[in-house]
Tab-separated table of C-alpha atoms in Angstrom:
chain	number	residue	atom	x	y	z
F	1	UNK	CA	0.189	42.426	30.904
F	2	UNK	CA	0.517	40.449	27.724
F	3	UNK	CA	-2.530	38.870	26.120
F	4	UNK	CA	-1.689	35.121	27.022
F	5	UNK	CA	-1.008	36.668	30.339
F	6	UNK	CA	-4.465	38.010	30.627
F	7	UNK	CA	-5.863	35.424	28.700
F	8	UNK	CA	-4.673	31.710	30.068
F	9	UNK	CA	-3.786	29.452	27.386
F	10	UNK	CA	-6.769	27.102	26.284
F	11	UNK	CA	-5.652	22.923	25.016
F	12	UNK	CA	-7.008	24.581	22.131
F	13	UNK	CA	-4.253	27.479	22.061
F	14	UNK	CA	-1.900	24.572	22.581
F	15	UNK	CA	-2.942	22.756	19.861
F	16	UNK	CA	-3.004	25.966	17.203
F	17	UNK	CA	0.787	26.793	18.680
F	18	UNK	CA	2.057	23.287	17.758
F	19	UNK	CA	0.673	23.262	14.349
F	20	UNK	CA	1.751	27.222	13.457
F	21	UNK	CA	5.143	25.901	14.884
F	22	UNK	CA	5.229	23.012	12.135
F	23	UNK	CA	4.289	25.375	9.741
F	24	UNK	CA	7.079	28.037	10.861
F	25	UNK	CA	9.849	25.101	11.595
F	26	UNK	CA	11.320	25.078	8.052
F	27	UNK	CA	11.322	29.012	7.797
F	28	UNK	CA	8.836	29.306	5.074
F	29	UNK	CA	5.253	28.872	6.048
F	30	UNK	CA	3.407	27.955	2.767
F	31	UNK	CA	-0.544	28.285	2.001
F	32	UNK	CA	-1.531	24.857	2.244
F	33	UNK	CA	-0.245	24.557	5.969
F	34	UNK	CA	-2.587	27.717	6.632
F	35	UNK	CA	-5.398	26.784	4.961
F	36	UNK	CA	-4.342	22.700	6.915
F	37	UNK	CA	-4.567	24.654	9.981
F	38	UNK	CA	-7.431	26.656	8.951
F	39	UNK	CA	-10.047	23.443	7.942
F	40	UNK	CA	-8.846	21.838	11.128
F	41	UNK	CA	-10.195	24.717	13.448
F	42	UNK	CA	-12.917	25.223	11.598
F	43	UNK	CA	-14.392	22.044	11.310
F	44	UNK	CA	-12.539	19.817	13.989
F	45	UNK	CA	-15.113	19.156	17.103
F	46	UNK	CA	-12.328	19.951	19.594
F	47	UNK	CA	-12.217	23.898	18.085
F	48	UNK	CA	-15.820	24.081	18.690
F	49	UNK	CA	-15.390	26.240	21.309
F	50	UNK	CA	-12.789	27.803	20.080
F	51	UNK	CA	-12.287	31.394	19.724
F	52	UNK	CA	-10.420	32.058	16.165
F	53	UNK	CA	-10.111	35.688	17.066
F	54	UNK	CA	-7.248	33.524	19.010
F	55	UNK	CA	-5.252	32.613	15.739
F	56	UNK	CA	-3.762	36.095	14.991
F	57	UNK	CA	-2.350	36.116	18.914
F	58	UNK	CA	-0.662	32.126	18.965
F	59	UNK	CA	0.533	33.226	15.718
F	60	UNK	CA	2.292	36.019	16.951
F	61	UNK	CA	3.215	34.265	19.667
F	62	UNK	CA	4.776	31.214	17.762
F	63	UNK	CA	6.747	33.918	16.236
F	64	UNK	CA	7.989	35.658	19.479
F	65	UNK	CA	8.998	32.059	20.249
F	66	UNK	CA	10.973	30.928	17.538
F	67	UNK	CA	12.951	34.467	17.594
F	68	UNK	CA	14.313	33.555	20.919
F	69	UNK	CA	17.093	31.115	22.428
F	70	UNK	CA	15.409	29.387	24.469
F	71	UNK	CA	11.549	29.463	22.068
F	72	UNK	CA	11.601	25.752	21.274
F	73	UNK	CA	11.566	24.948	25.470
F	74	UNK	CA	9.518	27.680	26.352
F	75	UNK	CA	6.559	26.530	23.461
F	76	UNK	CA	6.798	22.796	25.155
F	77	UNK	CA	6.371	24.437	28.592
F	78	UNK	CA	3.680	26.359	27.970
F	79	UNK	CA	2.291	23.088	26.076
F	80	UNK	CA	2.910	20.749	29.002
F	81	UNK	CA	1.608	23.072	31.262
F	82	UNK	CA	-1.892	23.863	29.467
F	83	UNK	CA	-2.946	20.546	26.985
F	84	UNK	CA	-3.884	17.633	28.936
F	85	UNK	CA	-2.267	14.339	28.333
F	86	UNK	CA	-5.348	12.854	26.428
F	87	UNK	CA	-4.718	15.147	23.891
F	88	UNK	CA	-1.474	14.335	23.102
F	89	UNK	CA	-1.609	12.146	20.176
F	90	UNK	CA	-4.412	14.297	18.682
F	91	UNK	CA	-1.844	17.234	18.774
F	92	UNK	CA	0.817	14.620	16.723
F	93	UNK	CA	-1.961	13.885	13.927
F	94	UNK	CA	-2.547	17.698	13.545
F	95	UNK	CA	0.468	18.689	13.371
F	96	UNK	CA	1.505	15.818	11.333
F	97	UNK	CA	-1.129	16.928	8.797
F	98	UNK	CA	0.090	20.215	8.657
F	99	UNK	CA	3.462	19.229	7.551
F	100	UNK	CA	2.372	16.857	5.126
F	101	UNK	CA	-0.126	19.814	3.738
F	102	UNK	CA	2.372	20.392	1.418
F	103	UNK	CA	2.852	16.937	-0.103
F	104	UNK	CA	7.020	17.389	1.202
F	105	UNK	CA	8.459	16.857	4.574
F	106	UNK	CA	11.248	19.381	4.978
F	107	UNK	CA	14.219	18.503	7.396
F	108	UNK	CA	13.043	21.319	9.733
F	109	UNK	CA	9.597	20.004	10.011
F	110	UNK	CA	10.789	16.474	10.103
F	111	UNK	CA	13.022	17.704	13.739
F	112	UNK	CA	10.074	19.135	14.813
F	113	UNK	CA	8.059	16.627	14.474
F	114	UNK	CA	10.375	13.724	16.439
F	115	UNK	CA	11.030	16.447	19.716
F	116	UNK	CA	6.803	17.049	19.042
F	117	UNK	CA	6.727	13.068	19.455
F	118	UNK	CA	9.709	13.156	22.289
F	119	UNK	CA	7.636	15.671	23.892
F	120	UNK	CA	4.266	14.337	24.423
F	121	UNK	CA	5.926	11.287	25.232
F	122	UNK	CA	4.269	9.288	21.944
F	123	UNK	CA	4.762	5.848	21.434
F	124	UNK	CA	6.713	4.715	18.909
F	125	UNK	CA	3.748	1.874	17.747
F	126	UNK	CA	0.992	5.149	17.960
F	127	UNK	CA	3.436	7.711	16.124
F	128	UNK	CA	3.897	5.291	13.240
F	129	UNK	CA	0.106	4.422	13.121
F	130	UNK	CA	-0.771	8.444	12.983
F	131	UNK	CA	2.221	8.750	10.687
């Protein structure tokens, strides 16, 4: 049994997988989008419950992910299946912040970010607003 198995995957989880995914889309994951993902857990109300023991294990997992075929669909699955739609345009801003963390948009991140948007089904007037 694997941890996410044994442990069922939290809107939180969902919300940390998106933004490591951001961070790992252009292939080189760079401190500011940690320590962007880092200062949103730790001081975003919606992590307050959150267990950041968590991070090391969606981190992993992101990676597992993106080494496989199929990773992209798989990470929107287990998204769709575990963050309720409320939370969808909060998981755009985050993630949005994390690839801007950098002060550059890379092409990978910039992909990532329109099938994030295509994905949660975000409208085109909130998406530019949050952009």
């Amino acid at each position: 049994m694997t941890e996410t198995e044994s442990h069922p995957l939290t809107p939180q989880d969902c919300l940390v997988l998106l933004m490591f995914s951001v961070s790992v889309s252009d292939t080189n994951i760079r401190t500011s989008e940690l320590i962007k993902i880092e200062n949103q857990v730790n001081t975003l109300p919606i992590f307050g419950t959150f267990d950041i023991d968590r991070i090391t294990v969606l981190s992993n997992m992101v990676f597992d992910l993106f080494s496989e075929e199929d990773g992209l669909d798989a990470l929107f699955g287990l998204v769709h299946d575990n963050l309720p739609e409320k939370l969808n345009e909060t998981a755009y801003a985050l993630c949005c912040d994390v690839a801007a963390a950098d002060g550059i948009l890379r092409e990978g991140e910039i992909r990532l970010l329109e099938e994030i948007r295509d994905q949660l089904n975000i409208d085109r007037l909130h998406a530019a607003a949050i952009e």
